[in-house]
Short mmCIF file of C-alpha atoms in Angstrom, two decimals:
data_model
loop_
_atom_site.label_atom_id
_atom_site.label_comp_id
_atom_site.label_asym_id
_atom_site.label_seq_id
_atom_site.Cartn_x
_atom_site.Cartn_y
_atom_site.Cartn_z
CA MET U 1 0.00 0.00 0.00
CA ALA U 2 1.36 3.46 -0.86
CA TRP U 3 2.34 5.78 1.91
CA ASN U 4 -0.20 8.41 0.91
CA GLU U 5 -3.17 6.10 0.50
CA PRO U 6 -6.00 6.57 3.04
CA GLY U 7 -5.88 4.18 5.98
CA GLY U 8 -2.17 3.54 5.59
CA ASN U 9 0.41 3.71 8.30
CA GLY U 10 1.81 7.18 7.93
CA LYS U 11 4.62 6.65 10.36
CA ASN U 12 6.06 3.74 8.53
CA HIS U 13 5.47 4.93 4.97
CA ASP U 14 5.89 8.72 5.11
CA PRO U 15 9.28 9.44 3.39
CA TRP U 16 9.41 12.94 4.82
CA SER U 17 8.95 11.98 8.49
CA SER U 18 11.55 10.84 11.00
CA GLY U 19 10.01 10.05 14.31
CA GLY U 20 7.53 12.75 15.24
CA ASP U 21 6.74 15.08 12.26
CA LYS U 22 6.51 18.75 12.67
CA ASN U 23 3.95 21.01 11.17
CA PRO U 24 4.91 24.13 9.21
CA GLY U 25 4.57 26.12 12.42
CA GLY U 26 7.13 23.98 14.25
CA GLY U 27 4.68 21.97 16.48
CA LYS U 28 3.84 18.33 16.42
CA ARG U 29 0.94 17.01 14.51
CA ASN U 30 -2.21 16.24 16.41
CA GLY U 31 -1.94 12.81 17.91
CA GLY U 32 1.90 12.67 17.83
CA GLY U 33 2.94 9.49 16.08
CA ASN U 34 -0.51 7.81 16.09
CA ASN U 35 -1.32 5.42 13.27
CA ASP U 36 -4.34 7.39 12.12
CA GLN U 37 -2.15 10.28 10.87
CA GLY U 38 -2.98 11.31 7.20
CA PRO U 39 -0.41 12.01 4.43
CA PRO U 40 1.38 15.39 4.34
CA ASP U 41 0.52 17.76 1.50
CA LEU U 42 2.91 18.82 -1.34
CA ASP U 43 3.53 22.28 0.05
CA GLU U 44 4.77 20.82 3.30
CA ALA U 45 7.20 18.52 1.46
CA LEU U 46 8.63 21.40 -0.58
CA GLN U 47 8.98 23.49 2.54
CA LYS U 48 10.99 20.75 4.21
CA LEU U 49 13.31 20.47 1.20
CA GLN U 50 13.86 24.21 1.25
CA ASP U 51 14.63 24.15 4.95
CA ARG U 52 17.26 21.49 4.45
CA LEU U 53 18.91 23.50 1.68
CA ASN U 54 18.92 26.55 3.91
CA GLY U 55 20.57 24.50 6.59
CA LEU U 56 23.27 23.40 4.22
CA PHE U 57 24.04 27.03 3.30
CA GLY U 58 24.12 28.26 6.96
CA SER U 59 20.59 29.63 7.54
CA LYS U 60 19.44 29.72 11.20
CA LYS U 61 15.99 28.96 12.58
CA ASP U 62 14.27 30.50 15.59
CA GLY U 63 12.34 28.64 18.17
CA SER U 64 9.17 28.72 16.15
CA GLY U 65 10.94 27.04 13.21
CA ASN U 66 11.24 30.23 11.06
CA SER U 67 14.60 31.03 9.54
CA GLY U 68 16.29 34.31 10.28
CA GLY U 69 13.71 35.22 12.98
CA THR U 70 11.17 36.11 10.31
CA GLY U 71 7.85 34.53 9.58
CA SER U 72 7.19 31.65 7.27
CA SER U 73 6.61 33.97 4.32
CA GLY U 74 9.97 35.69 4.79
CA GLY U 75 11.76 32.36 4.99
CA GLY U 76 10.22 31.28 1.68
CA LYS U 77 11.49 34.37 -0.16
CA GLY U 78 15.06 33.94 1.15
CA GLY U 79 15.14 30.32 0.04
CA SER U 80 13.96 31.23 -3.46
CA PHE U 81 16.73 33.78 -3.85
CA THR U 82 19.30 31.22 -2.73
CA LEU U 83 18.08 28.66 -5.24
CA VAL U 84 18.22 31.21 -8.03
CA GLY U 85 21.79 32.11 -7.07
CA ILE U 86 22.84 28.48 -7.18
CA VAL U 87 21.31 28.02 -10.58
CA ALA U 88 22.97 31.23 -11.76
CA VAL U 89 26.38 30.08 -10.51
CA LEU U 90 25.99 26.72 -12.21
CA ALA U 91 24.89 28.39 -15.42
CA LEU U 92 27.89 30.73 -15.25
CA VAL U 93 30.26 27.79 -14.78
CA VAL U 94 28.72 25.95 -17.73
CA TRP U 95 28.85 29.10 -19.86
CA ALA U 96 32.50 29.70 -19.00
CA GLY U 97 33.36 26.06 -19.74
CA MET U 98 31.79 26.32 -23.16
CA GLY U 99 34.28 29.05 -24.09
CA PHE U 100 37.37 26.80 -24.04
CA TYR U 101 38.57 25.31 -27.33
CA THR U 102 41.81 24.20 -29.02
CA VAL U 103 43.31 25.25 -32.33
CA ASP U 104 45.47 22.68 -34.14
CA GLN U 105 48.97 23.43 -35.32
CA GLN U 106 47.85 23.58 -38.95
CA GLU U 107 44.92 25.88 -38.20
CA ARG U 108 44.22 29.49 -37.35
CA GLY U 109 41.08 30.72 -35.61
CA VAL U 110 39.17 33.75 -36.92
CA VAL U 111 37.24 35.30 -34.00
CA LEU U 112 34.04 37.24 -34.66
CA ARG U 113 32.67 39.22 -31.72
CA LEU U 114 28.98 39.96 -32.17
CA GLY U 115 29.40 39.28 -35.90
CA LYS U 116 32.38 41.63 -36.39
CA PHE U 117 36.00 40.60 -36.92
CA HIS U 118 37.93 40.70 -33.63
CA ASN U 119 41.25 38.89 -34.11
CA VAL U 120 43.05 35.76 -35.36
CA VAL U 121 44.16 33.25 -32.73
CA ASN U 122 47.19 30.97 -33.04
CA PRO U 123 47.40 27.24 -32.31
CA GLY U 124 46.90 26.09 -28.72
CA LEU U 125 44.27 26.20 -25.98
CA GLN U 126 42.13 29.31 -26.32
CA TRP U 127 39.12 30.84 -24.61
CA ASN U 128 36.52 33.20 -25.92
CA PRO U 129 33.19 34.16 -24.36
CA PRO U 130 30.60 31.82 -25.82
CA LEU U 131 27.43 33.14 -27.40
CA ILE U 132 29.29 36.42 -27.87
CA ASP U 133 32.31 35.31 -29.93
CA GLU U 134 32.19 32.97 -32.90
CA VAL U 135 35.39 31.15 -33.88
CA ASN U 136 35.96 29.86 -37.43
CA LYS U 137 38.92 27.52 -37.79
CA VAL U 138 40.82 27.63 -41.09
CA ASN U 139 43.52 25.17 -42.17
CA VAL U 140 46.33 27.33 -43.57
CA THR U 141 48.76 24.52 -44.55
CA GLN U 142 46.50 22.06 -46.38
CA VAL U 143 47.10 22.01 -50.13
CA ARG U 144 43.70 21.98 -51.76
CA ILE U 145 43.03 21.01 -55.36
CA HIS U 146 40.54 22.41 -57.82
CA ASP U 147 40.07 20.67 -61.17
CA HIS U 148 38.71 22.53 -64.16
CA ARG U 149 37.99 21.32 -67.67
CA ALA U 150 36.40 23.20 -70.58
CA LEU U 151 36.30 23.60 -74.36
CA MET U 152 38.06 26.77 -75.48
CA LEU U 153 38.81 28.67 -78.68
CA THR U 154 42.45 29.22 -79.62
CA GLU U 155 44.05 32.14 -81.42
CA ASP U 156 43.99 30.30 -84.77
CA GLU U 157 40.24 29.62 -84.35
CA ASN U 158 40.50 25.99 -83.31
CA ILE U 159 38.70 24.35 -80.39
CA VAL U 160 40.67 22.46 -77.75
CA ASP U 161 39.63 20.50 -74.68
CA VAL U 162 41.85 21.63 -71.78
CA ASP U 163 41.93 19.99 -68.35
CA ILE U 164 43.90 21.72 -65.58
CA SER U 165 44.47 21.12 -61.87
CA VAL U 166 44.92 24.14 -59.56
CA GLN U 167 46.68 23.67 -56.22
CA TYR U 168 46.13 26.35 -53.57
CA VAL U 169 46.28 27.09 -49.84
CA ALA U 170 44.32 29.48 -47.59
CA GLU U 171 47.20 31.79 -46.75
CA ASN U 172 45.18 34.60 -45.13
CA PRO U 173 42.47 33.14 -42.85
CA GLU U 174 40.79 36.53 -42.30
CA PHE U 175 40.32 37.21 -46.01
CA PHE U 176 39.46 33.59 -46.72
CA THR U 177 36.66 33.67 -44.12
CA LEU U 178 35.26 37.20 -44.38
CA LYS U 179 36.16 38.98 -47.63
CA VAL U 180 34.47 36.57 -50.06
CA ARG U 181 31.34 34.61 -49.38
CA ASN U 182 32.54 31.45 -51.17
CA PRO U 183 36.26 31.52 -52.10
CA GLU U 184 36.13 28.15 -53.92
CA VAL U 185 33.47 29.43 -56.32
CA SER U 186 35.49 32.58 -56.94
CA LEU U 187 38.55 30.42 -57.59
CA ALA U 188 36.65 28.28 -60.11
CA GLN U 189 35.38 31.29 -62.02
CA ALA U 190 38.76 33.01 -61.97
CA SER U 191 40.46 29.79 -63.15
CA GLU U 192 38.22 29.59 -66.19
CA ALA U 193 38.73 33.29 -66.96
CA ALA U 194 42.52 33.03 -66.74
CA LEU U 195 42.62 29.82 -68.75
CA ARG U 196 40.44 31.23 -71.52
CA GLN U 197 42.59 34.34 -71.70
CA VAL U 198 45.81 32.33 -72.07
CA VAL U 199 44.37 29.77 -74.51
CA GLY U 200 42.78 32.54 -76.57
CA GLY U 201 46.23 34.08 -77.08
CA SER U 202 47.97 30.84 -78.13
CA ASP U 203 47.77 28.70 -81.22
CA MET U 204 46.62 25.12 -81.12
CA ASN U 205 49.95 23.58 -82.06
CA SER U 206 51.75 25.08 -79.07
CA ILE U 207 48.94 24.05 -76.69
CA LEU U 208 48.96 20.44 -77.88
CA THR U 209 52.75 20.04 -77.99
CA GLU U 210 55.54 21.94 -76.30
CA GLY U 211 53.60 24.98 -75.03
CA ARG U 212 51.82 23.33 -72.10
CA GLN U 213 54.37 24.33 -69.47
CA ILE U 214 54.40 27.93 -70.65
CA MET U 215 50.60 27.96 -70.62
CA ALA U 216 50.50 26.59 -67.04
CA ILE U 217 52.88 29.30 -65.81
CA SER U 218 50.84 32.05 -67.49
CA VAL U 219 47.58 30.71 -66.03
CA GLN U 220 49.10 30.59 -62.53
CA GLU U 221 50.32 34.20 -62.74
CA ARG U 222 46.99 35.53 -63.99
CA LEU U 223 44.99 33.49 -61.48
CA GLN U 224 47.11 34.74 -58.57
CA ARG U 225 46.49 38.33 -59.66
CA HIS U 226 42.75 37.66 -59.70
CA MET U 227 42.85 36.13 -56.21
CA ASP U 228 44.79 39.12 -54.87
CA ASN U 229 42.37 41.59 -56.44
CA TYR U 230 39.37 39.73 -54.98
CA GLU U 231 41.08 39.53 -51.53
CA THR U 232 40.22 35.87 -51.16
CA GLY U 233 43.29 35.06 -49.05
CA ILE U 234 44.20 32.22 -51.45
CA ARG U 235 47.76 31.58 -52.64
CA ILE U 236 48.14 29.52 -55.83
CA SER U 237 50.93 27.01 -55.31
CA GLY U 238 50.82 25.41 -58.76
CA VAL U 239 48.86 24.83 -61.96
CA ASN U 240 49.22 21.58 -63.91
CA VAL U 241 47.89 21.02 -67.43
CA ARG U 242 46.75 17.41 -67.12
CA ASN U 243 45.46 17.07 -70.67
CA ALA U 244 45.05 19.19 -73.78
CA GLN U 245 43.51 17.64 -76.85
CA ALA U 246 41.08 18.24 -79.64
CA PRO U 247 37.37 17.61 -79.09
CA SER U 248 36.33 13.97 -79.23
CA GLN U 249 34.30 14.57 -82.39
CA VAL U 250 37.41 15.45 -84.40
CA GLN U 251 40.04 13.60 -82.39
CA ASP U 252 40.80 11.11 -85.19
CA ALA U 253 41.44 13.89 -87.68
CA PHE U 254 43.73 15.68 -85.26
CA ASP U 255 45.60 12.46 -84.57
CA ASP U 256 46.26 12.19 -88.30
CA VAL U 257 47.47 15.78 -88.38
CA ILE U 258 49.78 15.18 -85.45
CA LYS U 259 51.17 12.04 -87.11
CA ALA U 260 51.74 13.99 -90.31
CA ARG U 261 53.61 16.66 -88.35
CA GLU U 262 55.70 14.02 -86.66
CA ASP U 263 56.52 12.49 -90.04
CA GLU U 264 57.41 15.93 -91.33
CA GLN U 265 59.68 16.56 -88.40
CA ARG U 266 61.28 13.14 -88.79
CA SER U 267 61.90 13.79 -92.49
CA LYS U 268 63.45 17.14 -91.63
CA ASN U 269 65.70 15.51 -89.08
CA GLU U 270 66.79 12.86 -91.56
CA ALA U 271 67.43 15.52 -94.22
CA GLU U 272 69.46 17.56 -91.76
CA ALA U 273 71.44 14.48 -90.77
CA TYR U 274 72.10 13.67 -94.42
CA ALA U 275 73.09 17.29 -95.09
CA ASN U 276 75.39 17.24 -92.08
CA SER U 277 77.11 14.16 -93.49
CA VAL U 278 77.22 15.26 -97.14
CA VAL U 279 78.02 18.95 -96.84
CA PRO U 280 81.28 18.47 -94.94
CA GLU U 281 82.33 15.78 -97.42
CA ALA U 282 81.48 18.04 -100.34
CA ARG U 283 83.35 20.89 -98.73
CA GLY U 284 86.31 18.60 -98.20
CA ASN U 285 86.24 17.51 -101.84
CA ALA U 286 85.97 21.12 -102.95
CA GLN U 287 88.89 22.05 -100.78
CA ARG U 288 90.87 19.10 -102.13
CA MET U 289 90.12 20.10 -105.72
CA PHE U 290 91.10 23.65 -104.92
CA GLU U 291 94.35 22.47 -103.42
CA GLU U 292 95.00 20.20 -106.39
CA ALA U 293 94.29 23.04 -108.80
CA SER U 294 96.59 25.29 -106.83
CA ALA U 295 99.27 22.60 -106.89
CA TYR U 296 98.78 22.07 -110.63
CA ARG U 297 99.02 25.78 -111.21
CA GLU U 298 102.19 25.97 -109.19
CA GLU U 299 103.53 22.94 -111.04
CA VAL U 300 102.75 24.36 -114.47
CA VAL U 301 104.18 27.71 -113.58
CA ALA U 302 107.27 26.09 -112.11
CA ARG U 303 107.62 23.83 -115.14
CA ALA U 304 107.22 26.77 -117.50
CA ASN U 305 109.79 28.73 -115.55
CA GLY U 306 112.10 25.73 -115.63
CA GLU U 307 111.61 25.25 -119.37
CA SER U 308 112.25 28.91 -119.98
CA GLN U 309 115.37 28.82 -117.85
CA ARG U 310 116.47 25.64 -119.64
CA PHE U 311 115.82 27.23 -122.99
CA LEU U 312 117.85 30.26 -122.04
CA ALA U 313 120.67 28.04 -120.82
CA LEU U 314 120.55 26.00 -124.07
CA LEU U 315 120.52 29.19 -126.05
CA THR U 316 123.67 30.27 -124.33
CA GLU U 317 125.31 26.92 -125.04
CA TYR U 318 124.03 26.91 -128.62
CA ARG U 319 125.63 30.25 -129.24
CA GLN U 320 128.91 28.92 -128.01
CA ALA U 321 128.78 25.47 -129.82
CA PRO U 322 125.89 25.25 -132.29
CA ASP U 323 126.75 21.83 -133.81
CA VAL U 324 127.15 19.98 -130.58
CA THR U 325 124.07 21.53 -129.08
CA ARG U 326 121.97 20.77 -132.16
CA GLU U 327 123.04 17.14 -132.18
CA ARG U 328 122.36 16.79 -128.49
CA LEU U 329 118.88 18.21 -128.89
CA TYR U 330 118.16 15.87 -131.77
CA ILE U 331 119.23 12.83 -129.82
CA ASP U 332 117.13 13.80 -126.80
CA MET U 333 114.08 14.32 -128.95
CA MET U 334 114.47 10.96 -130.69
CA GLN U 335 114.91 9.30 -127.34
CA ASN U 336 111.69 10.76 -126.07
CA VAL U 337 109.78 9.78 -129.18
CA LEU U 338 111.12 6.27 -129.49
CA THR U 339 110.76 5.53 -125.79
CA ASN U 340 106.95 5.96 -125.89
CA THR U 341 106.46 4.18 -129.26
CA PRO U 342 106.37 0.38 -129.79
CA LYS U 343 108.98 -0.57 -132.37
CA VAL U 344 110.75 -3.54 -133.94
CA LEU U 345 114.06 -3.11 -135.76
CA MET U 346 115.55 -5.81 -138.02
CA ASP U 347 118.87 -6.00 -139.82
CA VAL U 348 118.19 -6.54 -143.54
CA GLU U 349 121.71 -5.91 -144.80
CA SER U 350 123.04 -9.31 -143.75
CA GLY U 351 121.22 -11.01 -146.63
CA SER U 352 119.27 -13.41 -144.48
CA ASN U 353 115.84 -14.67 -145.42
CA ASN U 354 114.03 -13.25 -142.41
CA VAL U 355 110.41 -12.40 -142.77
CA MET U 356 110.10 -8.73 -143.50
CA PHE U 357 107.08 -8.17 -141.30
CA LEU U 358 106.24 -9.81 -138.05
CA PRO U 359 103.68 -8.55 -135.51
CA LEU U 360 106.27 -8.60 -132.82
CA ASP U 361 104.73 -5.66 -130.99
CA LYS U 362 101.38 -7.44 -130.74
CA LEU U 363 103.09 -10.57 -129.56
CA MET U 364 104.86 -8.58 -126.88
CA GLU U 365 101.62 -6.93 -125.72
CA GLN U 366 99.89 -10.33 -125.60
CA GLN U 367 102.72 -11.74 -123.57
CA ARG U 368 102.57 -8.81 -121.14
CA GLY U 369 98.74 -9.13 -120.65
CA THR U 370 98.81 -12.87 -119.99
CA SER U 371 99.37 -13.33 -116.27
CA GLY U 372 99.33 -17.10 -116.34
CA ALA U 373 102.11 -17.55 -118.98
CA SER U 374 104.70 -20.20 -118.39
CA THR U 375 108.37 -19.66 -117.53
CA ARG U 376 109.37 -20.44 -121.09
CA SER U 377 107.22 -17.62 -122.45
CA SER U 378 108.73 -15.22 -119.92
CA SER U 379 112.26 -16.23 -120.99
CA ALA U 380 111.35 -15.74 -124.63
CA GLU U 381 109.94 -12.31 -123.90
CA MET U 382 113.08 -11.34 -122.07
CA ASN U 383 115.19 -12.54 -124.97
CA LEU U 384 112.98 -10.62 -127.36
CA ARG U 385 113.37 -7.46 -125.33
CA GLN U 386 117.11 -7.84 -125.24
CA LEU U 387 117.14 -8.35 -128.99
CA ASN U 388 114.93 -5.32 -129.47
CA ASP U 389 117.24 -3.21 -127.31
CA GLN U 390 120.29 -4.32 -129.26
CA VAL U 391 118.63 -3.58 -132.58
CA THR U 392 117.54 -0.18 -131.30
CA GLU U 393 121.05 0.66 -130.18
CA GLN U 394 122.50 -0.38 -133.52
CA ALA U 395 119.91 1.72 -135.38
CA ARG U 396 120.78 4.73 -133.28
CA ASN U 397 124.46 4.32 -133.99
CA ARG U 398 123.87 3.97 -137.73
CA GLN U 399 121.53 6.91 -137.78
CA ALA U 400 123.98 9.01 -135.88
CA GLY U 401 126.78 7.99 -138.26
CA SER U 402 124.69 8.83 -141.33
CA LEU U 403 123.83 12.21 -139.85
CA ARG U 404 127.47 12.96 -139.32
CA GLU U 405 128.37 11.88 -142.86
CA GLY U 406 125.59 14.02 -144.25
CA ARG U 407 126.87 17.05 -142.49
#
């Protein structure tokens, strides 16, 4: 049975009583601790709880049970003020505890006091009054990436598909948080503007081949100027051109054009290599011919000078001994002529029956041209040469004798 049910034992079941209960006025209930005592009302229970709290915080009671010597109404007001103070202290402690926070080493905290910029806090344990200050943490070391891809028109009126990757960091946390509502959107729009400006001033060949690095540097410089003008607090750390190609609809045709250009460049390289190998050889041959011509000229001039000097020397000798000089000149001339002419001389005055004509010169040439002739043929040729030399010497002597007799 519950303690507050009618007919129950109030002494045993009343949670607020200990021994004899007191009434709000400080006296005992009627009947003391009799079993027919009814349950206490809610006001009495609250009053007892308030009295205990007052006792804990040092409040005194008078003989009539009133605290501070005042009546029951005055005691109730003092207890209410005490309870409000406790709640206020607890609320203040909770409010103060809510103001503590930590800022990581890679972050900076932007403090707004009543919606207006106050300061930037560094890493560590910080405190700001809650509900008054608002702290926005910004990572100032993280490298963020923005990818952008678009179809653009080049200077030579061609369309290219360019894909770039922009790397950036939030260098100024104040500007990054307050100056621009959405810095990433501003970065995307500025990236497209800078890229279109650079691509629009370049031809398609440079964009597709060796001009990508130059284009990336130009885009980074222009994009950084835009970010500084907008006061976004963003620093561009790098721009990479990941891909630059013709639109997919005409990619096959552009591949053929690129292959043709590569073939053209390869042909040029081969032609230059051939020219580099031929031109020096031709120049060497030309120089050799020039040197040979110079040597021939010097030789002819020297020979002419020698012949003229020889002629002058012979003229001097001829003037001193004409006959001897004339004969000597005649003999030298005949020697030169007969040396370079094939000849066969035969003695016909001995009365022998030798054949008057034999193709001895042809036989000698045939014997010279035959490399596989036997030893006997070689001996015969040597004998024939000796005979020819003897006949030639005899003919010279006879001719010289006849010339002398004629003179």
